[in-house]
Tab-separated table of C-alpha atoms in Angstrom:
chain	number	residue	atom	x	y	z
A	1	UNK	CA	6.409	28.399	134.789
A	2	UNK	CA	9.508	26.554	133.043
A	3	UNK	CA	9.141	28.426	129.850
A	4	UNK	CA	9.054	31.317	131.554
A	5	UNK	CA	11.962	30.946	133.827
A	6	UNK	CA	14.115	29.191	130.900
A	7	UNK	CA	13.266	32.969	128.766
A	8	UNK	CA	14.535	34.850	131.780
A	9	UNK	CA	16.939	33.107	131.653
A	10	UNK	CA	18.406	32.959	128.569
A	11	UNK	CA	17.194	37.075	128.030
A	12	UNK	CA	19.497	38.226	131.261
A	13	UNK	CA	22.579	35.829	128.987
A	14	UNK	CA	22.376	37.974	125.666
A	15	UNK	CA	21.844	41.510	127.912
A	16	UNK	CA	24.710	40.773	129.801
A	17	UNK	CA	26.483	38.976	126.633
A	18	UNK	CA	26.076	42.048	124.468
A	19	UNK	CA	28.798	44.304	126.878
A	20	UNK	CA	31.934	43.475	126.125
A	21	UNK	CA	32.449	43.882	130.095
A	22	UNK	CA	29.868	41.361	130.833
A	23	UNK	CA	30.464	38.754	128.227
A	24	UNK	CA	32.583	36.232	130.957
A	25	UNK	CA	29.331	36.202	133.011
A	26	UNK	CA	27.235	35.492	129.762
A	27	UNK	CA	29.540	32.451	129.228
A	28	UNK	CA	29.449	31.178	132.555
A	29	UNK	CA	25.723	30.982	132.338
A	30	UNK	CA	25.002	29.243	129.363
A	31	UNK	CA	28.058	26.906	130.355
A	32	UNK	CA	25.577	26.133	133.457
A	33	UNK	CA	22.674	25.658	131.127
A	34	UNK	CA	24.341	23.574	128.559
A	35	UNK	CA	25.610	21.277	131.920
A	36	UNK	CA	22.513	21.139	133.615
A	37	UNK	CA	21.075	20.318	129.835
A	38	UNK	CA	23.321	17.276	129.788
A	39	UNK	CA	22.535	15.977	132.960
A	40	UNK	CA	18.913	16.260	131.861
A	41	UNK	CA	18.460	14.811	128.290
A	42	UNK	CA	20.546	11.667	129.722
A	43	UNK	CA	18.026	11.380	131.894
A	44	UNK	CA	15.319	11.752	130.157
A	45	UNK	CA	16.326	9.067	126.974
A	46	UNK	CA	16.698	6.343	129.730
A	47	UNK	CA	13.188	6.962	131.179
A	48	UNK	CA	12.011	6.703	127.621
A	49	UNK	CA	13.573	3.758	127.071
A	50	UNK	CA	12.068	1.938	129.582
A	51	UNK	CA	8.701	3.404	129.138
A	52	UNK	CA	9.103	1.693	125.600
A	53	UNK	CA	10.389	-1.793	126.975
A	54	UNK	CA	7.491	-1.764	129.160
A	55	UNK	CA	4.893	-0.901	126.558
A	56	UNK	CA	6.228	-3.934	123.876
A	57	UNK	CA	6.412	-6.180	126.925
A	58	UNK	CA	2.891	-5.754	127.294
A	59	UNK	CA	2.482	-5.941	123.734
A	60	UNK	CA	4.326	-9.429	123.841
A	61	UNK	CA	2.851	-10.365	127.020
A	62	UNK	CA	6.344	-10.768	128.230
A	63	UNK	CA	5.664	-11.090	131.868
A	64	UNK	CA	8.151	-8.599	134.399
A	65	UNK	CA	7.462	-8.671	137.909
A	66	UNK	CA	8.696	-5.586	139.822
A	67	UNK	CA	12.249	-7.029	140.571
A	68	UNK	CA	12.954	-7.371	136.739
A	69	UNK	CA	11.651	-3.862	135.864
A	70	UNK	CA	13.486	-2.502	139.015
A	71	UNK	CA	16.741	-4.321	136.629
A	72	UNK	CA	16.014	-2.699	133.951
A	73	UNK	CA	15.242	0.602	135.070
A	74	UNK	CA	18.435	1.053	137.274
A	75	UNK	CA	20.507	-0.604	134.296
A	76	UNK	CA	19.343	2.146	132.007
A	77	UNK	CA	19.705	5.207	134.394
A	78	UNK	CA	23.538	3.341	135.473
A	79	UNK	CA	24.249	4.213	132.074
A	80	UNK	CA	23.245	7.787	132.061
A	81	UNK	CA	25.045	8.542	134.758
A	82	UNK	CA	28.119	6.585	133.838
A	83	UNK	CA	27.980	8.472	130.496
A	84	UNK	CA	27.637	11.632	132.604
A	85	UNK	CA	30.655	11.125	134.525
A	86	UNK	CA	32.328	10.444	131.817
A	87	UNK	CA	32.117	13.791	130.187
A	88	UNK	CA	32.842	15.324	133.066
A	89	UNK	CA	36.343	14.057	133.703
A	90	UNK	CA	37.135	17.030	130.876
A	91	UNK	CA	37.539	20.293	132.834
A	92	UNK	CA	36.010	21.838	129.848
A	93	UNK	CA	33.633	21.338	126.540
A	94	UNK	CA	32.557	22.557	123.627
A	95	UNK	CA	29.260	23.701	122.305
A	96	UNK	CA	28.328	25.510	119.271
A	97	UNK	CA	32.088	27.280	119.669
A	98	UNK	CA	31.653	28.047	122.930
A	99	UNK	CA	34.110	26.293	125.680
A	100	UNK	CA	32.480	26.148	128.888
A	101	UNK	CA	33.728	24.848	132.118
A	102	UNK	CA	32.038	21.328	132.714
A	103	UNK	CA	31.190	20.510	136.294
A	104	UNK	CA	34.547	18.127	136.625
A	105	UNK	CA	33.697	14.811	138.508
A	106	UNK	CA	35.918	13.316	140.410
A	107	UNK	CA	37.454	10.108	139.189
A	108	UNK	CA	36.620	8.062	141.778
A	109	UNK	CA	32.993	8.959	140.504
A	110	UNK	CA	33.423	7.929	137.496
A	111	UNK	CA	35.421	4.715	137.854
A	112	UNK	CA	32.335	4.050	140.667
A	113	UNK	CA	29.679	4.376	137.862
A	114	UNK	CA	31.857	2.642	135.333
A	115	UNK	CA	31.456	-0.741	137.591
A	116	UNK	CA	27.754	-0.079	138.786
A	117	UNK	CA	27.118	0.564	135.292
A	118	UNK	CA	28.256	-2.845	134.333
A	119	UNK	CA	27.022	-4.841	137.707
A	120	UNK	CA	23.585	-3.691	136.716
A	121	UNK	CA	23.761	-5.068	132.761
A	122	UNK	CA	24.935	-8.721	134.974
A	123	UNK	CA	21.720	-8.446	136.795
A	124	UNK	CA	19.373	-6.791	133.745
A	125	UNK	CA	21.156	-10.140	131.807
A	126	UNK	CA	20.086	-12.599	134.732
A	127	UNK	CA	16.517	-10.866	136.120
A	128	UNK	CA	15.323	-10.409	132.707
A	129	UNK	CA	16.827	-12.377	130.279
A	130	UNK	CA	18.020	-15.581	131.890
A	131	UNK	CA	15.444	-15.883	133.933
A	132	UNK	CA	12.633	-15.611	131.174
A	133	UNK	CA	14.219	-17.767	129.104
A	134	UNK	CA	14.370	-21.041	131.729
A	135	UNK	CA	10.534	-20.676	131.546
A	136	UNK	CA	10.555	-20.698	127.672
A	137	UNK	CA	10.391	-17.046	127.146
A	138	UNK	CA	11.530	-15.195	124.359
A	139	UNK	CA	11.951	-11.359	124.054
A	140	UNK	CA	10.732	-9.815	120.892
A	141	UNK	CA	13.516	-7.522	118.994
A	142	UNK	CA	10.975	-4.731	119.899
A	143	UNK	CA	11.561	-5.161	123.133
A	144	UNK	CA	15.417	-5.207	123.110
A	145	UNK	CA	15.401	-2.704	120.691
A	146	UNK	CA	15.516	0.200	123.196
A	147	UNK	CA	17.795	-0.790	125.367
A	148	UNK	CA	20.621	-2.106	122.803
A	149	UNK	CA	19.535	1.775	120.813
A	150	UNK	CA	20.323	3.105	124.568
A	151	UNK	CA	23.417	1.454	124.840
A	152	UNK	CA	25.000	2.221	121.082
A	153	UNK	CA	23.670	6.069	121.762
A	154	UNK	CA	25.174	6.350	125.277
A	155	UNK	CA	27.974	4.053	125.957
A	156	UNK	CA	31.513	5.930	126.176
A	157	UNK	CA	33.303	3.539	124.113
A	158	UNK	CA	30.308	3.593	121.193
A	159	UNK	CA	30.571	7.643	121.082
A	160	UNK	CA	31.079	9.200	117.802
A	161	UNK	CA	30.597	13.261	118.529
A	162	UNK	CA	28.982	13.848	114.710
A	163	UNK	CA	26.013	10.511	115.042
A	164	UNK	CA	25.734	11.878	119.142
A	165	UNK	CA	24.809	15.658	118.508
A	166	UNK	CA	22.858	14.820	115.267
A	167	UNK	CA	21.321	10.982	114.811
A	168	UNK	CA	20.826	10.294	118.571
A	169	UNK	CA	17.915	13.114	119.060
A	170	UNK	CA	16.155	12.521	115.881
A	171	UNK	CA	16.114	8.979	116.316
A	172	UNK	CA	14.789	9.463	119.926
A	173	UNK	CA	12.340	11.716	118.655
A	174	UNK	CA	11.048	9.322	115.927
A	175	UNK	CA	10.616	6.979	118.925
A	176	UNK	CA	8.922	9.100	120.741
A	177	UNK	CA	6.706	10.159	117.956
A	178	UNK	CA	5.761	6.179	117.330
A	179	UNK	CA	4.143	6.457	120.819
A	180	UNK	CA	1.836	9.432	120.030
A	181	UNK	CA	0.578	7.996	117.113
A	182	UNK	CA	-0.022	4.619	118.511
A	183	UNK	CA	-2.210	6.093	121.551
A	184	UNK	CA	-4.064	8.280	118.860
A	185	UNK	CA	-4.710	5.506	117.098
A	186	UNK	CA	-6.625	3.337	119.742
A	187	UNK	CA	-8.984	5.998	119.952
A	188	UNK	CA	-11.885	5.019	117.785
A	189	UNK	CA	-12.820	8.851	116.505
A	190	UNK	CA	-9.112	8.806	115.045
A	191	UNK	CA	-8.342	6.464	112.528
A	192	UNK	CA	-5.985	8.452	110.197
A	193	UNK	CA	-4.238	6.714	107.166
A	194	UNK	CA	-0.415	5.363	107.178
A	195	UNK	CA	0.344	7.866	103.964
A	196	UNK	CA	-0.773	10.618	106.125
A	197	UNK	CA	0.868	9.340	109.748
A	198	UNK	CA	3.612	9.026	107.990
A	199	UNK	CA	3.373	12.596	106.431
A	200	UNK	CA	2.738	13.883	109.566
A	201	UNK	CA	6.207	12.488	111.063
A	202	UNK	CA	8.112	13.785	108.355
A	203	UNK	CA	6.506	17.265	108.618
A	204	UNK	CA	7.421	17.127	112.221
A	205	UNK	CA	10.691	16.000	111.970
A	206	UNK	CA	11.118	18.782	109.164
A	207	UNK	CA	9.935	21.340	112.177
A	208	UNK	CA	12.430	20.381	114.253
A	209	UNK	CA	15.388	20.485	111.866
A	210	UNK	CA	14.237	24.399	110.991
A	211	UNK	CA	13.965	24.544	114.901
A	212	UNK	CA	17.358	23.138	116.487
A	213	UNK	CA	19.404	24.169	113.502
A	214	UNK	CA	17.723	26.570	110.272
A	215	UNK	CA	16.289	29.526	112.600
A	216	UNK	CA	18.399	29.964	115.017
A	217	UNK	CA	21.416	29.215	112.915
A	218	UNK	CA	19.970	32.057	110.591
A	219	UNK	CA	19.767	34.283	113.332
A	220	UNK	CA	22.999	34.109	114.386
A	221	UNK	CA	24.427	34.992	110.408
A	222	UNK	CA	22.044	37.752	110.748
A	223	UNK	CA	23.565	39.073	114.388
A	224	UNK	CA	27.468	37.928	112.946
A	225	UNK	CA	27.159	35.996	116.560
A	226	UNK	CA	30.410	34.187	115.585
A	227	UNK	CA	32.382	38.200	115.565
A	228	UNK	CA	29.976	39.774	117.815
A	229	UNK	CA	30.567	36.904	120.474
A	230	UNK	CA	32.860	34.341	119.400
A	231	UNK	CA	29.952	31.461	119.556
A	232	UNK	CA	26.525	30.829	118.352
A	233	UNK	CA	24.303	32.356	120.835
A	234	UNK	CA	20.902	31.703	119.220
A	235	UNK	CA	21.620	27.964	118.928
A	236	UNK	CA	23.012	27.322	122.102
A	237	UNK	CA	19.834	29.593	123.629
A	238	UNK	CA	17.595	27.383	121.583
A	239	UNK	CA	19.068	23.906	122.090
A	240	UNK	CA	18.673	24.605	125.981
A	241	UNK	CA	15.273	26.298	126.281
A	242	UNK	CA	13.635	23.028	123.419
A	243	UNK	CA	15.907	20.424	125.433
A	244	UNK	CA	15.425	21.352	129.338
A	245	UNK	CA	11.650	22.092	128.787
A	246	UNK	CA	11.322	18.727	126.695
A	247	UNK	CA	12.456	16.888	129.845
A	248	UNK	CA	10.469	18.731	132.418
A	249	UNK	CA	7.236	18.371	129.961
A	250	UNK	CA	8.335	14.785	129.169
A	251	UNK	CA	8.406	14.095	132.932
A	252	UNK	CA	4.565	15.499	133.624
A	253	UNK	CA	3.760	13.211	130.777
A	254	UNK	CA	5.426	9.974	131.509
A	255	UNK	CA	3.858	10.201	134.882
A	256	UNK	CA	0.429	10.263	133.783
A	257	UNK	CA	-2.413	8.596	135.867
A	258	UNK	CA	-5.106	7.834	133.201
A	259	UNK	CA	-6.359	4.769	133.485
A	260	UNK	CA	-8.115	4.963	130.422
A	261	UNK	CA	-5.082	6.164	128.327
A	262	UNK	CA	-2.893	3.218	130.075
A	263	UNK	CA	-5.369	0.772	128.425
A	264	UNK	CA	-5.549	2.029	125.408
A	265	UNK	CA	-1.896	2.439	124.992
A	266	UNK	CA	-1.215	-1.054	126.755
A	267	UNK	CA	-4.181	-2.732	125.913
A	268	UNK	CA	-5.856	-2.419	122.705
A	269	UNK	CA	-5.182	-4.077	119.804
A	270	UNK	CA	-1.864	-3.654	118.639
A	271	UNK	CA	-1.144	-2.231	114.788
């Protein structure tokens, strides 16, 4: 249903971007989608991130009860939106040459998630930190590693525009790609070789090089996009239709009741 809805979509912006008389109405759409693509993919890398904190804490038998993973969870998502807001104190952005109108936040907004945002690191700091370590508790670096990546990625005052569009979703990827191939390795008819796991990521992060940025960049050489209308069409259309349906098939996925997956991600023997 999302595919098909993100294809009608994104067919009805090139038909109406192809007449000249149309063309403002093309923008305005794909300014939507890249918007609503925002709001999304900042969602989606803080669930992540605390899917991963929770998996190494069971790795680590690092105990959380539900108030500390209620601290981290909120901590994470504070910074989303706070990064969210952020962007949208700009009335307008830029992506792939097009300028779009973002959705312009008030201020009061963003100030508002700029202090929740840091109230909720004081009580991910006390909850989960502090009070681990009075019982003689130490957090692996796996387990902080996601949410100090999160915060680097994210954080306003960390962003550098080249790393943010470019090193932020591969590395996210990778992490996400760790995660596959430790669930498919706890099943016993799998048990594939490092060389070739490892061949496997690369040939996957290779596929999604040639699909963010070779093919569609190709495409829009081929079409002149840049003359015919003054931005990249085919990469904007294919940064929102991998993005938005990532997150919506991400979201089925994370929510998965399996018990016997859970235990084999959570509970076999670790690599």
């Amino acid at each position: 249903m999302v595919p098909a809805l993100l294809l009608g979509f994104l067919v009805c912006s090139y038909c109406l971007a192809v007449n000249p008389d149309s063309l403002k109405l093309s923008q305005q759409m794909l300014g939507a989608g890249i918007n609503f693509m925002f709001f999304t993919v900042g969602w989606h890398y803080s669930k992540q991130a605390f899917g991963c904190m929770m998996v190494y804490a069971a790795y680590d038998r690092y105990p959380l009860d539900r108030w500390q993973r209620e601290s981290l969870r909120f901590s994470l998502l504070s910074l989303w939106w706070y990064n969210f807001t952020n962007a949208n104190q700009n009335p307008t952005g830029s992506f792939w040459s097009l300028t779009y109108s973002t959705w312009q936040l008030p201020r009061w907004l963003y100030v508002g998630s700029f202090w929740v945002f840091q109230l909720m690191i004081a009580v991910m700091l006390y909850q989960v930190l502090y009070r681990n370590w009075k019982a003689g508790l130490r957090p692996s670096p796996t387990f902080l590693i996601p949410y100090v990546a999160m915060m680097l990625w994210f954080a306003p005052c960390f962003r550098q525009p080249d790393f943010f569009f470019y090193v932020v979703p591969f590395f996210h990827s990778l992490q996400y790609l760790t995660f596959v191939y430790r669930v498919e390795r706890a099943r016993p008819s799998i048990r594939e070789s490092a060389g070739r796991a490892t061949a496997l990521i690369l040939g996957l992060a290779l596929s999604g090089w040639m699909c963010f940025e070779v093919v569609p960049g190709n495409l829009d050489m081929s079409m002149d996009a840049m003359t015919t209308f003054g931005f990249s069409f085919c990469l904007i259309a294919f940064n929102l239709f991998l993005n938005i349906h990532h997150y919506f098939l991400d979201n089925v996925l994370w929510r998965v009741r399996d018990d016997e997956l859970v235990r084999q991600a959570l509970f076999s023997d670790p690599l």
